[in-house]
Coordinates of C-alpha atoms (C1' of nucleotides) in Angstrom, one line a residue:
Chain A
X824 CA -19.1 13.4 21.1
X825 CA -15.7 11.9 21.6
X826 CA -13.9 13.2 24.6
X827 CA -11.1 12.2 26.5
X828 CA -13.5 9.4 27.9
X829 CA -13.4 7.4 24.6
X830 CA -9.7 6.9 25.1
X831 CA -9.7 6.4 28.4
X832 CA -12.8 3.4 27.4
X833 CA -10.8 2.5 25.0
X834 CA -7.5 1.4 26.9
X835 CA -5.8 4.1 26.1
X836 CA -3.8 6.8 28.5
X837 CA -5.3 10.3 27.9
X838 CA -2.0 12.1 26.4
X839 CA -1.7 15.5 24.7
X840 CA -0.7 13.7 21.0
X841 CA -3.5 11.3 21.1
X842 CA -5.8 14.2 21.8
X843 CA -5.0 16.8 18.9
X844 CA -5.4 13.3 16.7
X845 CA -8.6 12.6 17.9
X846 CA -10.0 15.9 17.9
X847 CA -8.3 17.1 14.2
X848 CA -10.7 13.9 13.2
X849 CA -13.8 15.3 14.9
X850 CA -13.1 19.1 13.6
X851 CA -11.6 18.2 9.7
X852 CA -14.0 19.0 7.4
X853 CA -12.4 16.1 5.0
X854 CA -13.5 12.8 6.9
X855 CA -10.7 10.7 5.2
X856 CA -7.5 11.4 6.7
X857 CA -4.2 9.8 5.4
X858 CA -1.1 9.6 8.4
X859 CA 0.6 12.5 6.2
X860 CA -2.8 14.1 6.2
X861 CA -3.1 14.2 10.0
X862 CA 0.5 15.3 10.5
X863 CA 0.4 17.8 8.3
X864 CA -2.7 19.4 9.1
X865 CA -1.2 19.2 13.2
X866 CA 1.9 21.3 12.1
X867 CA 0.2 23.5 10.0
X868 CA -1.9 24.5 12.8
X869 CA 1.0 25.0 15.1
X870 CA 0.9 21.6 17.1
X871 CA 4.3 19.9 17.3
X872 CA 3.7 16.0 16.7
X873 CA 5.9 13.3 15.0
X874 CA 5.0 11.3 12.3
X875 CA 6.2 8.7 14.4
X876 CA 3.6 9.3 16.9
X877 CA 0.8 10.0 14.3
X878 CA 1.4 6.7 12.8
X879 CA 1.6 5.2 16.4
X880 CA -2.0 6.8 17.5
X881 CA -3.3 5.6 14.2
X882 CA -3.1 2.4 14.8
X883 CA -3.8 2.2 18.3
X884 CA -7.0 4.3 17.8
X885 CA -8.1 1.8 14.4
X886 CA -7.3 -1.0 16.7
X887 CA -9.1 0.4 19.4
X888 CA -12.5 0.9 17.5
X889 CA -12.4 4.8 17.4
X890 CA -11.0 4.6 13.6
X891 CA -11.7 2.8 10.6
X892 CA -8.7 2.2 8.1
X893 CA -9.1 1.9 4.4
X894 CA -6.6 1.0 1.9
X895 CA -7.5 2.6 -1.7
X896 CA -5.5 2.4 -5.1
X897 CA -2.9 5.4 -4.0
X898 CA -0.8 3.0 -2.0
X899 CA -1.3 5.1 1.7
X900 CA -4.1 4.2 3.7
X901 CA -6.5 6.5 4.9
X902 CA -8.5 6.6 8.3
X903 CA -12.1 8.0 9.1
X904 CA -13.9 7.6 12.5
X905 CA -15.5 5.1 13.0
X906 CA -19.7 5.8 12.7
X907 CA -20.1 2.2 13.6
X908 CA -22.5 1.9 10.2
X909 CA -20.6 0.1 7.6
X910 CA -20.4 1.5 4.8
X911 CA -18.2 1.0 1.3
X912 CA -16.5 4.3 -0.8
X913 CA -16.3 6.3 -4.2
X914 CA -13.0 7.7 -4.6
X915 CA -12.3 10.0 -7.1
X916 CA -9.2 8.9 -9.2
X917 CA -8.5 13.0 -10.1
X918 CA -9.2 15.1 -6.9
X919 CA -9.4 12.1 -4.5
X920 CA -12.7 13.2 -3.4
X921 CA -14.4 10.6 -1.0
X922 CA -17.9 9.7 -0.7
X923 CA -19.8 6.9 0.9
X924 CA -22.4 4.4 0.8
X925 CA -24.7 1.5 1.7
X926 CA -26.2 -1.2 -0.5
X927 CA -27.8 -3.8 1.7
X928 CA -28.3 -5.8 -1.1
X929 CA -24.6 -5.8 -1.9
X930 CA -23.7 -6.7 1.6
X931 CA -26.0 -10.2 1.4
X932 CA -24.6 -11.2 -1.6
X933 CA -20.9 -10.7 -0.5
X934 CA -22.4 -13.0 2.1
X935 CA -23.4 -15.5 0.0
X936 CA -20.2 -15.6 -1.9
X937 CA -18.0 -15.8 0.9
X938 CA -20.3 -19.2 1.9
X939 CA -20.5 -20.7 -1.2
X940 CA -16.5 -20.6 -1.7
X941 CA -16.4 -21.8 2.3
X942 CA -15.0 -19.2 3.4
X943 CA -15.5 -17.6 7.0
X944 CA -15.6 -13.5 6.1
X945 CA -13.7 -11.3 8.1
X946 CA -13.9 -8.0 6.5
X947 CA -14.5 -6.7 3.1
X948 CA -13.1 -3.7 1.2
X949 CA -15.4 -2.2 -2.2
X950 CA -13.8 0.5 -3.2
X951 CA -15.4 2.0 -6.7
X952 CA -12.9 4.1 -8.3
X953 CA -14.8 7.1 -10.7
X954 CA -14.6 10.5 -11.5
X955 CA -16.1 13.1 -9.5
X956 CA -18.7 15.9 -10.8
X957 CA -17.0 18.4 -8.2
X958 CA -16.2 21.8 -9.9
X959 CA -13.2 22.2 -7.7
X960 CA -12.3 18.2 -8.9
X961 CA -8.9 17.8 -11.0
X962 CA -6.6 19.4 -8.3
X963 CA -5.0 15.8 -7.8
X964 CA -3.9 14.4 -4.9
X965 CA -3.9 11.8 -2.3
Chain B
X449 CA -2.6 -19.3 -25.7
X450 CA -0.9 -16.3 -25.6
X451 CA 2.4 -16.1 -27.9
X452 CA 5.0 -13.9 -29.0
X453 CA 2.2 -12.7 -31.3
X454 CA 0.2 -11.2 -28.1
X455 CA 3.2 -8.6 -27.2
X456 CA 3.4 -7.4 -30.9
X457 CA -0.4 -7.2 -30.7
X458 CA 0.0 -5.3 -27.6
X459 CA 3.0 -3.2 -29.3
X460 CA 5.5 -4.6 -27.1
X461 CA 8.8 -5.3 -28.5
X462 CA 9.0 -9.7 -28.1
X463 CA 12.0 -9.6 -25.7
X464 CA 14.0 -12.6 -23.2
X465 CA 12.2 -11.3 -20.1
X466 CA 8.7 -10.4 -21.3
X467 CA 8.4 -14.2 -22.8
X468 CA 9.6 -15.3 -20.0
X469 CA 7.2 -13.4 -17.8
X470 CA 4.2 -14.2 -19.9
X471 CA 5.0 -17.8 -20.1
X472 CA 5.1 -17.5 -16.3
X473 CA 1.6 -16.6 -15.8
X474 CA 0.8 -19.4 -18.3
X475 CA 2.0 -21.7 -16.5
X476 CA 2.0 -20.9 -13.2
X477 CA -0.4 -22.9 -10.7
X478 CA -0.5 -20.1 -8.5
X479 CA -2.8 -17.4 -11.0
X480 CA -2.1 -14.7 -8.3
X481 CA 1.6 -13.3 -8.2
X482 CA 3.2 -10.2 -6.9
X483 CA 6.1 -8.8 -8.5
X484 CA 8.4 -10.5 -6.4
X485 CA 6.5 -13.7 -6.6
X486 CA 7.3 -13.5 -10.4
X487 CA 10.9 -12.5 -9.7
X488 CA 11.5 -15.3 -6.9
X489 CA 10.0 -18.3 -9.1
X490 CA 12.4 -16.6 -12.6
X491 CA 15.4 -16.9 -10.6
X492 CA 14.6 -19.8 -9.0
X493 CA 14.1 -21.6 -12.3
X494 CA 17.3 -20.5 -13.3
X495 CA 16.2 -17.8 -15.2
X496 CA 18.2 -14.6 -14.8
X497 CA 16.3 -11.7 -15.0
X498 CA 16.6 -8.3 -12.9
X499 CA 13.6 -7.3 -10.7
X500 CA 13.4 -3.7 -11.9
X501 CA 12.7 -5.8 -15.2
X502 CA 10.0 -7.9 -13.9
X503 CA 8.7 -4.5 -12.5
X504 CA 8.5 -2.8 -15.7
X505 CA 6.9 -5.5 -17.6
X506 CA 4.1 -6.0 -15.5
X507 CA 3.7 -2.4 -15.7
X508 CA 3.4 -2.6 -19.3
X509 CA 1.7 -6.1 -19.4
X510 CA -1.3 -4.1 -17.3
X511 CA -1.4 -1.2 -19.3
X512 CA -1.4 -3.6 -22.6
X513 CA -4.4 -5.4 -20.5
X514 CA -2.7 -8.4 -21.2
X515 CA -2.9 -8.6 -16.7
X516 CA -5.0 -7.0 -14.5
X517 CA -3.5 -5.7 -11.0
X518 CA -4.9 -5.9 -7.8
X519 CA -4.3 -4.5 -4.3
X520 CA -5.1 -6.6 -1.5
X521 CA -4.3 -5.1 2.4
X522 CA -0.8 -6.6 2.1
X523 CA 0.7 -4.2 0.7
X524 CA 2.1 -5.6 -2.2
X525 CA -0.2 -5.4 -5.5
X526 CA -0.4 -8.7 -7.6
X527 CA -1.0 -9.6 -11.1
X528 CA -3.0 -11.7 -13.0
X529 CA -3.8 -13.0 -16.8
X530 CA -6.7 -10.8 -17.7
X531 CA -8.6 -13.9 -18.4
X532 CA -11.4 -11.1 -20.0
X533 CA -14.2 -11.5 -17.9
X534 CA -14.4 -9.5 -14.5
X535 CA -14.3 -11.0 -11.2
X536 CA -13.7 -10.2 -7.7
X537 CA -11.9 -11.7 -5.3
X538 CA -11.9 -13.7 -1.4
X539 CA -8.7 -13.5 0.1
X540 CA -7.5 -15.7 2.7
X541 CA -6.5 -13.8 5.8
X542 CA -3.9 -16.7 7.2
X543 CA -2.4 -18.2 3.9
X544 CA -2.7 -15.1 1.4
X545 CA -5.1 -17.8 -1.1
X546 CA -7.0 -16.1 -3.4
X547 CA -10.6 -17.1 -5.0
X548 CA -12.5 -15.7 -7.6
X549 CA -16.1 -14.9 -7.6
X550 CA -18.5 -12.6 -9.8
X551 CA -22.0 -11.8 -9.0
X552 CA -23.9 -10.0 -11.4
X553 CA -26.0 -8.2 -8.4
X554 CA -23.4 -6.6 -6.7
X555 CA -22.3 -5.3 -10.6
X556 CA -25.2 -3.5 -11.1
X557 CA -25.8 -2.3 -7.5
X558 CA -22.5 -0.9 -8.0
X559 CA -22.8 1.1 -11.2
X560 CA -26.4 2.5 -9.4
X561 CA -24.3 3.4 -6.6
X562 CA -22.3 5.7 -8.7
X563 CA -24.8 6.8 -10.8
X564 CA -26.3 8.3 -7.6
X565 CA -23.7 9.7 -6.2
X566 CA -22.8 11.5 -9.5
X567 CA -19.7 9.8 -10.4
X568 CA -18.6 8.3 -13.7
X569 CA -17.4 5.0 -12.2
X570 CA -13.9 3.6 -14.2
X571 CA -13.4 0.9 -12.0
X572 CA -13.7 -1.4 -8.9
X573 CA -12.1 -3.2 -6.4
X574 CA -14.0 -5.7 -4.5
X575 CA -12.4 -7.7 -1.8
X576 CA -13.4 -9.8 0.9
X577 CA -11.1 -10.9 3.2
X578 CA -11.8 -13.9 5.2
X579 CA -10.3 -17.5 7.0
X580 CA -10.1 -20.3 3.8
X581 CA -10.6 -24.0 4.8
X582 CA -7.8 -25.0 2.9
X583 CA -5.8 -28.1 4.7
X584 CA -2.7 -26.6 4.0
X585 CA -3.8 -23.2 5.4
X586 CA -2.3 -21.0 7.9
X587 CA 1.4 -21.3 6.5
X588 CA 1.3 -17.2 6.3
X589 CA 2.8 -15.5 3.4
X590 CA 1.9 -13.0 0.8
Chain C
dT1492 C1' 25.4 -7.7 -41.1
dC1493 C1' 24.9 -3.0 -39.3
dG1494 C1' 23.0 0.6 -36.6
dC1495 C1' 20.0 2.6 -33.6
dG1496 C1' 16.3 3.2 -30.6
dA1497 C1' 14.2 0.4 -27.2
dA1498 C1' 14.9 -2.8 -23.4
dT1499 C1' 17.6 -4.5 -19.6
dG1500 C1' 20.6 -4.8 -15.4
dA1501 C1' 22.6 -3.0 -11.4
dT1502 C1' 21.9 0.1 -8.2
dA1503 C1' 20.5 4.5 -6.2
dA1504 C1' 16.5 7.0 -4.9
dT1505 C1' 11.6 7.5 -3.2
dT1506 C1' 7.6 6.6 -0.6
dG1507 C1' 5.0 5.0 3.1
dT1508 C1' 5.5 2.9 7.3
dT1509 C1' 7.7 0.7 11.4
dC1510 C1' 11.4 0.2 14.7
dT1511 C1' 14.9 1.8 18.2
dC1512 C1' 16.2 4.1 22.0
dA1513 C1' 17.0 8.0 24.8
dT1514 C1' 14.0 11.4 26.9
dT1515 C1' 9.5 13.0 28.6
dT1516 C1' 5.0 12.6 30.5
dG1517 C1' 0.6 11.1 32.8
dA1518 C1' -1.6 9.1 36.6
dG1519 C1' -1.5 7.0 40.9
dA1520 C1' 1.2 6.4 45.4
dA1521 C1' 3.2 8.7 49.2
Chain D
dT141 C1' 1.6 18.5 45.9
dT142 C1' 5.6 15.8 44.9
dC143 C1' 7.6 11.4 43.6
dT144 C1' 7.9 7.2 40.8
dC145 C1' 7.8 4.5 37.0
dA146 C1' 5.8 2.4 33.3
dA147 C1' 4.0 4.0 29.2
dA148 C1' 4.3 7.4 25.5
dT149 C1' 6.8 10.4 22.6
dG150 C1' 10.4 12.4 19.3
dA151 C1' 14.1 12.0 16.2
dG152 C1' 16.0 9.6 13.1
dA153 C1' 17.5 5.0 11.4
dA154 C1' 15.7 1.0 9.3
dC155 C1' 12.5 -1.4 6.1
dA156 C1' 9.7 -3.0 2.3
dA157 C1' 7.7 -2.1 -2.1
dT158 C1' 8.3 0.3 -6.0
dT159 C1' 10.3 3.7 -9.3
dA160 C1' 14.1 6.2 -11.5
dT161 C1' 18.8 6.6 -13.4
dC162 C1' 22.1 5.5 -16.7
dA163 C1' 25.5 2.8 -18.9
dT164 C1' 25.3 -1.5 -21.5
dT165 C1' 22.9 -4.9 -24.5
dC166 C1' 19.5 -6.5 -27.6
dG167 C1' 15.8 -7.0 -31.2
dC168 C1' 14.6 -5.8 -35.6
dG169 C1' 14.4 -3.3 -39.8
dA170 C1' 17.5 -1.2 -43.6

DNA sequence: TCGCGAATGATAATTGTTCTCATTTGAGAA
DNA sequence: TTCTCAAATGAGAACAATTATCATTCGCGA
């Protein structure tokens, strides 16, 4: 689905770096990646990237549409591509597990708020924090 | 409101800097402060009073629930007096204001969102992020 | 008033992230 | 294909927010 095309769309010069990134988020079986995340998982699977450069592409790929970044409670930000459907997250607060979701209703009545307290919305972040039913669960992390 | 009696209630010792701190938030027009917010507006009223401190006792204030702490895409978390009654918040983009909204709707779409998704929800953040109307906007901090 | 454990201050250490700058690379020109 | 050069990268320094360390000081009960 994303190929060298979607940087190249996206303003952005085709480079070795910017593809492992892109592709590590296409093949990762977790969806929500944290910086140390991505450059990890790239050196673990015998790819030599900075950190520097993993923040760099990060950003540029989030700012470019191809990512989505989130900030929950553990104080580093995580990215996930960007599906283009909205949608808000569970985090688990033991094993960090991530799961998502879409309440319509919810999204009209952040609306409303936002009007009623005159202000112009720009973006929203609901994060519910809960624990998970995973048997695997409890290994904390992220 | 809340007096000396309120840290022995929580179990905290009734010390220089947590008064001081407390009486702060009391007072404070802002009802929104970061840690260095708190430890700018000590010093600057000639209180002396180390940040590490300030640090600590908001730690400790949260855990007594005497604040509740937030995390807005700044970076920096900030505190407020847990006023008891749960509420979410619109942050201005430009000038870092912060309003206060509750809507019983999203409350309970939330707690069907977890119960769905098998979690046992412990908490929530919900921010909205948007451009305030205030005259005085647009001076950029926080 | 004394004594001791808890609290504080000053500062070092950590963590996540950004910046700097010398070196390398990708993509078009020749 | 090779050359050119701006753009991208790597390594490590720099930063900002926060936490930890540890010697000194303080609050409070005996």
């Amino acid at each position: 689905m994303h190929k060298p095309e979607n940087l190249k769309n996206a303003g952005l010069k085709s480079t070795l770096p910017r593809l492992k990134v892109l592709q590590l988020f296409e093949t990762s079986k977790e969806r929500h990646l944290s910086a140390e995340d991505v450059y990890k998982l790239l050196v673990s699977s015998g790819e030599v990237v900075s950190l520097a450069t993993v923040y760099r592409v990060l950003t540029q790929f989030q700012q470019a549409g191809l990512l989505m970044q989130h900030h929950f409670e553990s104080g580093k930000s995580v990215f996930e591509l960007n599906s283009g459907e909205h949608h808000d997250h569970i985090v688990c607060l033991q094993c960090g597990h991530v799961e998502e979701f879409f309440d319509a209703a919810i999204e009209v009545r952040q609306e409303k708020a936002a009007v009623e307290h005159d202000f112009a919305i720009r973006d929203h972040a609901l994060y519910i924090y809960a624990d998970c039913t995973k048997k695997n669960c409890s290994r904390g992390s992220r």
